[in-house]
PDB file of C-alpha atoms in Angstrom:
ATOM      1  CA  UNK A  19      30.061  -8.767  13.311  1.00  0.00           C
ATOM      2  CA  UNK A  20      28.578  -6.523  15.550  1.00  0.00           C
ATOM      3  CA  UNK A  21      25.497  -7.013  17.737  1.00  0.00           C
ATOM      4  CA  UNK A  22      23.715  -4.155  15.834  1.00  0.00           C
ATOM      5  CA  UNK A  23      24.537  -3.910  12.297  1.00  0.00           C
ATOM      6  CA  UNK A  24      22.347  -0.328  11.795  1.00  0.00           C
ATOM      7  CA  UNK A  25      25.141   2.486  12.027  1.00  0.00           C
ATOM      8  CA  UNK A  26      23.821   6.366  12.085  1.00  0.00           C
ATOM      9  CA  UNK A  27      24.515   7.767   8.897  1.00  0.00           C
ATOM     10  CA  UNK A  28      23.621  11.537   8.607  1.00  0.00           C
ATOM     11  CA  UNK A  29      24.005  11.427   4.693  1.00  0.00           C
ATOM     12  CA  UNK A  30      21.130   8.763   4.138  1.00  0.00           C
ATOM     13  CA  UNK A  31      18.893  11.092   6.701  1.00  0.00           C
ATOM     14  CA  UNK A  32      18.929  13.473   4.221  1.00  0.00           C
ATOM     15  CA  UNK A  33      17.309  12.063   1.592  1.00  0.00           C
ATOM     16  CA  UNK A  34      13.678  11.670   1.762  1.00  0.00           C
ATOM     17  CA  UNK A  35      11.711   8.707   1.083  1.00  0.00           C
ATOM     18  CA  UNK A  36       8.247   8.177  -0.906  1.00  0.00           C
ATOM     19  CA  UNK A  37       5.735   7.076   1.353  1.00  0.00           C
ATOM     20  CA  UNK A  38       2.313   5.790   0.819  1.00  0.00           C
ATOM     21  CA  UNK A  39      -1.157   6.974   1.429  1.00  0.00           C
ATOM     22  CA  UNK A  40      -4.132   5.105   1.911  1.00  0.00           C
ATOM     23  CA  UNK A  41      -6.624   3.752  -0.455  1.00  0.00           C
ATOM     24  CA  UNK A  42      -9.761   4.817  -0.302  1.00  0.00           C
ATOM     25  CA  UNK A  43     -11.439   4.477  -3.888  1.00  0.00           C
ATOM     26  CA  UNK A  44      -9.855   6.943  -5.487  1.00  0.00           C
ATOM     27  CA  UNK A  45      -9.387   5.772  -9.007  1.00  0.00           C
ATOM     28  CA  UNK A  46      -6.591   3.626 -10.140  1.00  0.00           C
ATOM     29  CA  UNK A  47      -7.388   2.842 -13.033  1.00  0.00           C
ATOM     30  CA  UNK A  48      -4.405   3.206 -15.614  1.00  0.00           C
ATOM     31  CA  UNK A  49      -2.112   3.123 -12.475  1.00  0.00           C
ATOM     32  CA  UNK A  50       0.344   0.020 -12.099  1.00  0.00           C
ATOM     33  CA  UNK A  51      -0.408  -2.333  -9.202  1.00  0.00           C
ATOM     34  CA  UNK A  52       1.989  -4.344  -6.839  1.00  0.00           C
ATOM     35  CA  UNK A  53       1.892  -6.828  -3.760  1.00  0.00           C
ATOM     36  CA  UNK A  54       2.578  -5.026  -1.175  1.00  0.00           C
ATOM     37  CA  UNK A  55       5.589  -7.053   0.888  1.00  0.00           C
ATOM     38  CA  UNK A  56       5.699  -7.343   5.342  1.00  0.00           C
ATOM     39  CA  UNK A  57       9.692  -6.785   4.755  1.00  0.00           C
ATOM     40  CA  UNK A  58      11.514  -3.648   5.855  1.00  0.00           C
ATOM     41  CA  UNK A  59      12.316  -0.291   4.167  1.00  0.00           C
ATOM     42  CA  UNK A  60      16.062  -0.294   2.528  1.00  0.00           C
ATOM     43  CA  UNK A  61      16.849   2.438   0.004  1.00  0.00           C
ATOM     44  CA  UNK A  62      20.076   1.479  -1.861  1.00  0.00           C
ATOM     45  CA  UNK A  63      22.040   4.827  -2.659  1.00  0.00           C
ATOM     46  CA  UNK A  64      25.013   3.764  -5.242  1.00  0.00           C
ATOM     47  CA  UNK A  65      27.398   3.308  -2.157  1.00  0.00           C
ATOM     48  CA  UNK A  66      25.196   1.574   0.647  1.00  0.00           C
ATOM     49  CA  UNK A  67      22.079   0.441   1.692  1.00  0.00           C
ATOM     50  CA  UNK A  68      19.718   2.800   4.235  1.00  0.00           C
ATOM     51  CA  UNK A  69      17.018   2.163   6.195  1.00  0.00           C
ATOM     52  CA  UNK A  70      13.979   4.761   6.491  1.00  0.00           C
ATOM     53  CA  UNK A  71      15.223   5.766   9.358  1.00  0.00           C
ATOM     54  CA  UNK A  72      18.507   6.996   7.798  1.00  0.00           C
ATOM     55  CA  UNK A  73      20.772   4.756   9.336  1.00  0.00           C
ATOM     56  CA  UNK A  74      23.213   2.513   7.187  1.00  0.00           C
ATOM     57  CA  UNK A  75      22.605  -1.562   7.132  1.00  0.00           C
ATOM     58  CA  UNK A  76      25.662  -3.720   7.341  1.00  0.00           C
ATOM     59  CA  UNK A  77      24.852  -6.608   5.252  1.00  0.00           C
ATOM     60  CA  UNK A  78      27.524 -10.074   4.938  1.00  0.00           C
ATOM     61  CA  UNK A  79      30.532  -9.260   3.052  1.00  0.00           C
ATOM     62  CA  UNK A  80      29.694  -9.436  -0.652  1.00  0.00           C
ATOM     63  CA  UNK A  81      25.617  -8.638  -0.793  1.00  0.00           C
ATOM     64  CA  UNK A  82      25.512  -5.513  -2.594  1.00  0.00           C
ATOM     65  CA  UNK A  83      29.153  -5.856  -4.628  1.00  0.00           C
ATOM     66  CA  UNK A  84      27.181  -6.009  -7.984  1.00  0.00           C
ATOM     67  CA  UNK A  85      24.650  -3.078  -6.717  1.00  0.00           C
ATOM     68  CA  UNK A  86      24.193  -0.280  -9.841  1.00  0.00           C
ATOM     69  CA  UNK A  87      25.910   3.126  -8.807  1.00  0.00           C
ATOM     70  CA  UNK A  88      22.556   4.719  -9.259  1.00  0.00           C
ATOM     71  CA  UNK A  89      20.115   4.494  -6.434  1.00  0.00           C
ATOM     72  CA  UNK A  90      17.361   1.694  -5.366  1.00  0.00           C
ATOM     73  CA  UNK A  91      14.466   2.013  -3.851  1.00  0.00           C
ATOM     74  CA  UNK A  92      12.504  -1.265  -2.101  1.00  0.00           C
ATOM     75  CA  UNK A  93      11.609  -3.629   0.248  1.00  0.00           C
ATOM     76  CA  UNK A  94      14.420  -5.506   1.562  1.00  0.00           C
ATOM     77  CA  UNK A  95      11.855  -8.850   1.780  1.00  0.00           C
ATOM     78  CA  UNK A  96      12.806 -12.873   3.027  1.00  0.00           C
ATOM     79  CA  UNK A  97       9.403 -14.147   2.064  1.00  0.00           C
ATOM     80  CA  UNK A  98       5.487 -14.264   3.066  1.00  0.00           C
ATOM     81  CA  UNK A  99       5.322 -14.107   7.006  1.00  0.00           C
ATOM     82  CA  UNK A 100       9.214 -13.842   7.421  1.00  0.00           C
ATOM     83  CA  UNK A 101       8.840  -9.911   8.938  1.00  0.00           C
ATOM     84  CA  UNK A 102      10.205 -10.663  12.318  1.00  0.00           C
ATOM     85  CA  UNK A 103      12.785 -12.721  10.811  1.00  0.00           C
ATOM     86  CA  UNK A 104      13.868 -10.689   8.243  1.00  0.00           C
ATOM     87  CA  UNK A 105      14.232  -7.726  11.162  1.00  0.00           C
ATOM     88  CA  UNK A 106      16.284  -9.498  13.327  1.00  0.00           C
ATOM     89  CA  UNK A 107      18.768 -10.483  11.106  1.00  0.00           C
ATOM     90  CA  UNK A 108      19.061  -6.983   9.692  1.00  0.00           C
ATOM     91  CA  UNK A 109      19.816  -5.561  13.048  1.00  0.00           C
ATOM     92  CA  UNK A 110      22.153  -8.521  13.795  1.00  0.00           C
ATOM     93  CA  UNK A 111      24.125  -8.913  10.387  1.00  0.00           C
ATOM     94  CA  UNK A 112      25.929 -11.588   9.198  1.00  0.00           C
ATOM     95  CA  UNK A 113      24.826 -15.240   7.458  1.00  0.00           C
ATOM     96  CA  UNK A 114      20.904 -14.654   8.229  1.00  0.00           C
ATOM     97  CA  UNK A 115      21.099 -12.285   5.358  1.00  0.00           C
ATOM     98  CA  UNK A 116      20.496 -15.674   3.695  1.00  0.00           C
ATOM     99  CA  UNK A 117      16.950 -15.294   1.264  1.00  0.00           C
ATOM    100  CA  UNK A 118      16.658 -11.733   2.164  1.00  0.00           C
ATOM    101  CA  UNK A 119      16.908  -9.671  -1.474  1.00  0.00           C
ATOM    102  CA  UNK A 120      16.107  -6.036  -1.608  1.00  0.00           C
ATOM    103  CA  UNK A 121      12.790  -6.161  -4.075  1.00  0.00           C
ATOM    104  CA  UNK A 122      12.965  -2.302  -6.002  1.00  0.00           C
ATOM    105  CA  UNK A 123      10.028  -0.776  -6.442  1.00  0.00           C
ATOM    106  CA  UNK A 124      11.393   2.456  -8.053  1.00  0.00           C
ATOM    107  CA  UNK A 125      14.977   3.958  -8.815  1.00  0.00           C
ATOM    108  CA  UNK A 126      14.445   7.388  -7.655  1.00  0.00           C
ATOM    109  CA  UNK A 127      16.678   9.164  -9.901  1.00  0.00           C
ATOM    110  CA  UNK A 128      15.897   8.181 -13.219  1.00  0.00           C
ATOM    111  CA  UNK A 129      13.824  10.236 -15.702  1.00  0.00           C
ATOM    112  CA  UNK A 130      10.310   8.981 -17.400  1.00  0.00           C
ATOM    113  CA  UNK A 131       7.401   7.199 -15.917  1.00  0.00           C
ATOM    114  CA  UNK A 132       7.386   4.141 -13.265  1.00  0.00           C
ATOM    115  CA  UNK A 133       7.805   1.841 -16.298  1.00  0.00           C
ATOM    116  CA  UNK A 134      11.130   3.299 -17.968  1.00  0.00           C
ATOM    117  CA  UNK A 135      12.568   3.885 -14.243  1.00  0.00           C
ATOM    118  CA  UNK A 136      12.173   0.440 -13.369  1.00  0.00           C
ATOM    119  CA  UNK A 137      13.402  -0.414 -16.973  1.00  0.00           C
ATOM    120  CA  UNK A 138      16.938   0.763 -15.906  1.00  0.00           C
ATOM    121  CA  UNK A 139      17.064  -1.237 -12.651  1.00  0.00           C
ATOM    122  CA  UNK A 140      16.155  -4.437 -14.830  1.00  0.00           C
ATOM    123  CA  UNK A 141      18.834  -3.742 -17.527  1.00  0.00           C
ATOM    124  CA  UNK A 142      21.309  -3.682 -15.023  1.00  0.00           C
ATOM    125  CA  UNK A 143      19.966  -7.390 -13.320  1.00  0.00           C
ATOM    126  CA  UNK A 144      20.042  -8.493 -16.802  1.00  0.00           C
ATOM    127  CA  UNK A 145      24.253  -7.522 -17.076  1.00  0.00           C
ATOM    128  CA  UNK A 146      24.662  -8.669 -13.358  1.00  0.00           C
ATOM    129  CA  UNK A 147      22.358 -11.793 -12.566  1.00  0.00           C
ATOM    130  CA  UNK A 148      24.084 -12.635  -9.197  1.00  0.00           C
ATOM    131  CA  UNK A 149      22.771  -9.216  -8.175  1.00  0.00           C
ATOM    132  CA  UNK A 150      20.961  -9.626  -4.238  1.00  0.00           C
ATOM    133  CA  UNK A 151      18.096  -7.710  -5.426  1.00  0.00           C
ATOM    134  CA  UNK A 152      15.103  -8.174  -7.640  1.00  0.00           C
ATOM    135  CA  UNK A 153      12.289  -5.633  -9.553  1.00  0.00           C
ATOM    136  CA  UNK A 154       9.302  -5.907  -8.575  1.00  0.00           C
ATOM    137  CA  UNK A 155       6.485  -6.612 -10.913  1.00  0.00           C
ATOM    138  CA  UNK A 156       3.911  -4.034 -12.005  1.00  0.00           C
ATOM    139  CA  UNK A 157       0.524  -5.231 -13.425  1.00  0.00           C
ATOM    140  CA  UNK A 158      -1.255  -2.348 -15.150  1.00  0.00           C
ATOM    141  CA  UNK A 159      -4.949  -2.004 -13.336  1.00  0.00           C
ATOM    142  CA  UNK A 160      -7.619  -2.089 -15.680  1.00  0.00           C
ATOM    143  CA  UNK A 161     -10.442  -2.234 -13.423  1.00  0.00           C
ATOM    144  CA  UNK A 162     -11.505  -2.124  -9.616  1.00  0.00           C
ATOM    145  CA  UNK A 163     -12.670  -5.955 -10.531  1.00  0.00           C
ATOM    146  CA  UNK A 164      -9.619  -7.207 -11.376  1.00  0.00           C
ATOM    147  CA  UNK A 165      -7.960  -4.795  -8.555  1.00  0.00           C
ATOM    148  CA  UNK A 166     -10.039  -6.560  -5.777  1.00  0.00           C
ATOM    149  CA  UNK A 167      -9.492 -10.277  -7.550  1.00  0.00           C
ATOM    150  CA  UNK A 168      -5.431  -9.315  -7.216  1.00  0.00           C
ATOM    151  CA  UNK A 169      -6.155  -8.174  -3.807  1.00  0.00           C
ATOM    152  CA  UNK A 170      -7.783 -11.479  -2.815  1.00  0.00           C
ATOM    153  CA  UNK A 171      -5.280 -13.544  -4.465  1.00  0.00           C
ATOM    154  CA  UNK A 172      -1.999 -12.074  -2.801  1.00  0.00           C
ATOM    155  CA  UNK A 173      -4.116 -12.221   1.233  1.00  0.00           C
ATOM    156  CA  UNK A 174      -4.899 -16.311   0.159  1.00  0.00           C
ATOM    157  CA  UNK A 175      -1.003 -16.374  -0.085  1.00  0.00           C
ATOM    158  CA  UNK A 176      -0.584 -14.757   2.505  1.00  0.00           C
ATOM    159  CA  UNK A 177       0.320 -11.397   1.727  1.00  0.00           C
ATOM    160  CA  UNK A 178      -0.744  -7.960   3.180  1.00  0.00           C
ATOM    161  CA  UNK A 179      -2.093  -6.088   0.655  1.00  0.00           C
ATOM    162  CA  UNK A 180      -1.551  -4.184  -2.672  1.00  0.00           C
ATOM    163  CA  UNK A 181       0.303  -0.954  -3.652  1.00  0.00           C
ATOM    164  CA  UNK A 182      -0.988   1.310  -6.416  1.00  0.00           C
ATOM    165  CA  UNK A 183       0.981   3.776  -8.120  1.00  0.00           C
ATOM    166  CA  UNK A 184       0.469   6.372 -11.281  1.00  0.00           C
ATOM    167  CA  UNK A 185       3.153   5.269 -13.160  1.00  0.00           C
ATOM    168  CA  UNK A 186       3.739   8.869 -15.153  1.00  0.00           C
ATOM    169  CA  UNK A 187       4.561  10.775 -11.762  1.00  0.00           C
ATOM    170  CA  UNK A 188       8.036  10.804 -10.922  1.00  0.00           C
ATOM    171  CA  UNK A 189       9.369   9.939  -8.040  1.00  0.00           C
ATOM    172  CA  UNK A 190       9.053  12.538  -4.656  1.00  0.00           C
ATOM    173  CA  UNK A 191       9.743  12.886  -1.728  1.00  0.00           C
ATOM    174  CA  UNK A 192       6.749  12.106   1.700  1.00  0.00           C
ATOM    175  CA  UNK A 193       3.228  11.385   0.970  1.00  0.00           C
ATOM    176  CA  UNK A 194       2.051  11.050  -1.998  1.00  0.00           C
ATOM    177  CA  UNK A 195      -1.233  11.107  -3.967  1.00  0.00           C
ATOM    178  CA  UNK A 196       0.405   8.878  -7.008  1.00  0.00           C
ATOM    179  CA  UNK A 197       1.677   5.942  -4.064  1.00  0.00           C
ATOM    180  CA  UNK A 198      -1.058   4.244  -2.510  1.00  0.00           C
ATOM    181  CA  UNK A 199      -1.308   1.303  -0.451  1.00  0.00           C
ATOM    182  CA  UNK A 200      -4.733  -0.991   0.249  1.00  0.00           C
ATOM    183  CA  UNK A 201      -5.385  -3.916   2.670  1.00  0.00           C
ATOM    184  CA  UNK A 202      -8.688  -5.692   3.909  1.00  0.00           C
ATOM    185  CA  UNK A 203      -6.743  -5.683   7.089  1.00  0.00           C
ATOM    186  CA  UNK A 204      -5.162  -3.286   9.113  1.00  0.00           C
ATOM    187  CA  UNK A 205      -2.569  -3.161  11.410  1.00  0.00           C
ATOM    188  CA  UNK A 206      -1.680  -0.967  14.196  1.00  0.00           C
ATOM    189  CA  UNK A 207       0.199  -1.204  17.828  1.00  0.00           C
ATOM    190  CA  UNK A 208      -1.030  -1.281  21.461  1.00  0.00           C
ATOM    191  CA  UNK A 209       0.344  -1.280  24.512  1.00  0.00           C
ATOM    192  CA  UNK A 210      -0.751  -4.426  27.200  1.00  0.00           C
ATOM    193  CA  UNK A 211      -1.801  -3.923  29.838  1.00  0.00           C
ATOM    194  CA  UNK A 212      -2.358  -7.205  31.848  1.00  0.00           C
ATOM    195  CA  UNK A 213      -2.002 -11.022  31.182  1.00  0.00           C
ATOM    196  CA  UNK A 214      -5.310 -13.757  30.874  1.00  0.00           C
ATOM    197  CA  UNK A 215      -4.319 -17.535  31.853  1.00  0.00           C
ATOM    198  CA  UNK A 216      -4.948 -20.024  28.960  1.00  0.00           C
ATOM    199  CA  UNK A 217      -7.486 -22.771  29.021  1.00  0.00           C
ATOM    200  CA  UNK A 218      -7.520 -26.430  27.762  1.00  0.00           C
ATOM    201  CA  UNK A 219      -4.702 -26.835  26.011  1.00  0.00           C
ATOM    202  CA  UNK A 220      -3.304 -23.590  26.883  1.00  0.00           C
ATOM    203  CA  UNK A 221      -3.397 -24.178  30.355  1.00  0.00           C
ATOM    204  CA  UNK A 222      -0.164 -22.638  31.974  1.00  0.00           C
ATOM    205  CA  UNK A 223       0.273 -20.407  29.252  1.00  0.00           C
ATOM    206  CA  UNK A 224      -0.888 -17.176  28.055  1.00  0.00           C
ATOM    207  CA  UNK A 225      -4.101 -17.189  26.982  1.00  0.00           C
ATOM    208  CA  UNK A 226      -4.923 -13.328  26.152  1.00  0.00           C
ATOM    209  CA  UNK A 227      -3.764 -10.303  26.075  1.00  0.00           C
ATOM    210  CA  UNK A 228      -5.501  -7.001  27.367  1.00  0.00           C
ATOM    211  CA  UNK A 229      -4.143  -4.140  25.069  1.00  0.00           C
ATOM    212  CA  UNK A 230      -4.894  -0.545  25.288  1.00  0.00           C
ATOM    213  CA  UNK A 231      -4.214   2.648  22.761  1.00  0.00           C
ATOM    214  CA  UNK A 232      -6.551   5.188  21.155  1.00  0.00           C
ATOM    215  CA  UNK A 233      -9.964   3.126  21.117  1.00  0.00           C
ATOM    216  CA  UNK A 234      -9.720   2.128  24.077  1.00  0.00           C
ATOM    217  CA  UNK A 235      -8.880  -1.530  26.154  1.00  0.00           C
ATOM    218  CA  UNK A 236      -9.826  -4.695  24.549  1.00  0.00           C
ATOM    219  CA  UNK A 237      -8.795  -8.410  24.174  1.00  0.00           C
ATOM    220  CA  UNK A 238      -6.666 -10.291  21.713  1.00  0.00           C
ATOM    221  CA  UNK A 239      -6.747 -13.967  22.261  1.00  0.00           C
ATOM    222  CA  UNK A 240      -5.774 -15.104  18.777  1.00  0.00           C
ATOM    223  CA  UNK A 241      -2.784 -15.633  16.792  1.00  0.00           C
ATOM    224  CA  UNK A 242      -0.528 -16.570  19.120  1.00  0.00           C
ATOM    225  CA  UNK A 243       2.230 -19.043  18.905  1.00  0.00           C
ATOM    226  CA  UNK A 244       2.861 -21.896  21.110  1.00  0.00           C
ATOM    227  CA  UNK A 245       6.327 -19.878  21.443  1.00  0.00           C
ATOM    228  CA  UNK A 246       4.403 -16.446  21.944  1.00  0.00           C
ATOM    229  CA  UNK A 247       2.077 -18.247  24.936  1.00  0.00           C
ATOM    230  CA  UNK A 248       5.367 -19.013  26.215  1.00  0.00           C
ATOM    231  CA  UNK A 249       7.035 -16.554  26.453  1.00  0.00           C
ATOM    232  CA  UNK A 250       4.447 -13.658  25.978  1.00  0.00           C
ATOM    233  CA  UNK A 251       5.655  -9.857  25.813  1.00  0.00           C
ATOM    234  CA  UNK A 252       5.792  -8.363  28.947  1.00  0.00           C
ATOM    235  CA  UNK A 253       3.549  -5.985  30.432  1.00  0.00           C
ATOM    236  CA  UNK A 254       4.016  -2.257  29.220  1.00  0.00           C
ATOM    237  CA  UNK A 255       5.540  -3.704  25.601  1.00  0.00           C
ATOM    238  CA  UNK A 256       4.050  -2.488  22.337  1.00  0.00           C
ATOM    239  CA  UNK A 257       2.726  -5.162  19.525  1.00  0.00           C
ATOM    240  CA  UNK A 258       1.572  -4.899  16.426  1.00  0.00           C
ATOM    241  CA  UNK A 259      -2.246  -6.678  15.840  1.00  0.00           C
ATOM    242  CA  UNK A 260      -4.536  -6.800  12.766  1.00  0.00           C
ATOM    243  CA  UNK A 261      -7.922  -6.348  12.920  1.00  0.00           C
ATOM    244  CA  UNK A 262     -10.882  -5.967  10.473  1.00  0.00           C
ATOM    245  CA  UNK A 263     -12.671  -2.482  10.940  1.00  0.00           C
ATOM    246  CA  UNK A 264     -14.412  -1.548  14.219  1.00  0.00           C
ATOM    247  CA  UNK A 265     -17.383  -3.088  16.310  1.00  0.00           C
ATOM    248  CA  UNK A 266     -20.290  -0.154  17.131  1.00  0.00           C
ATOM    249  CA  UNK A 267     -18.666   0.587  20.497  1.00  0.00           C
ATOM    250  CA  UNK A 268     -15.226   1.463  18.271  1.00  0.00           C
ATOM    251  CA  UNK A 269     -13.101  -1.002  19.285  1.00  0.00           C
ATOM    252  CA  UNK A 270     -11.145  -3.105  16.747  1.00  0.00           C
ATOM    253  CA  UNK A 271     -13.018  -6.248  15.163  1.00  0.00           C
ATOM    254  CA  UNK A 272     -11.371  -9.689  14.961  1.00  0.00           C
ATOM    255  CA  UNK A 273      -8.124  -8.010  16.410  1.00  0.00           C
ATOM    256  CA  UNK A 274      -5.239 -11.173  15.829  1.00  0.00           C
ATOM    257  CA  UNK A 275      -1.953 -10.531  17.224  1.00  0.00           C
ATOM    258  CA  UNK A 276       0.641 -10.126  14.570  1.00  0.00           C
ATOM    259  CA  UNK A 277       4.182  -9.891  16.668  1.00  0.00           C
ATOM    260  CA  UNK A 278       6.420  -7.585  18.983  1.00  0.00           C
ATOM    261  CA  UNK A 279       6.037  -4.292  17.543  1.00  0.00           C
ATOM    262  CA  UNK A 280       9.624  -2.894  15.674  1.00  0.00           C
ATOM    263  CA  UNK A 281      10.109   0.326  14.210  1.00  0.00           C
ATOM    264  CA  UNK A 282      11.415  -0.232  10.714  1.00  0.00           C
TER     265      UNK A 282
END
């Protein structure tokens, strides 16, 4: 297997994916909701798996042998808290794809409502149960209180957030008002501009970094694994952090390190 398992695919880049907008309190009663998976976007075009950037993945032999002849849009996902491992496996290919499946949230070329489109994928899966894809459960939204409870459940389990879909809208390219994502914690990128040494049990290791982005300069001292503290992102590296709103000075509140930035 080549060191980089992504190959350019001109055909893939011609397809526009449906992309989510942020949820800002819109009326979503009657919509479908599901967990927002922290994986890597993947489109099965009937012949190959393609990334959001229009590159073909090189999965292990046999991974897609029972996939359908029609398109599936979803997330290549290996489980909560495994984004870095999943992204690395997708880059290198090979047996590290073990545990990774395509979690399908739409069948782009099918007709009917979202539920009807997804039923086509379920019907195929029923006939080919060994397929390396699954269909993401969609729950009808009955009230905002129900959605808030579901968000808390997902986040308590280490999930990223929720996705809302207007089930009556067809699949369409680009940002959609009928495709919304909701998180109580937000992710953003910043550039590392300084390292600060640790104290106490972290003596000799990284204690924190100073980062910079459009919000200004701020420190990130939590969220680091011991392996990160031993081998921190270099000055000039871009990292992803998680935060909850902003301070009175406009800086990210409760910023915690999430991972080295990987464009997916």
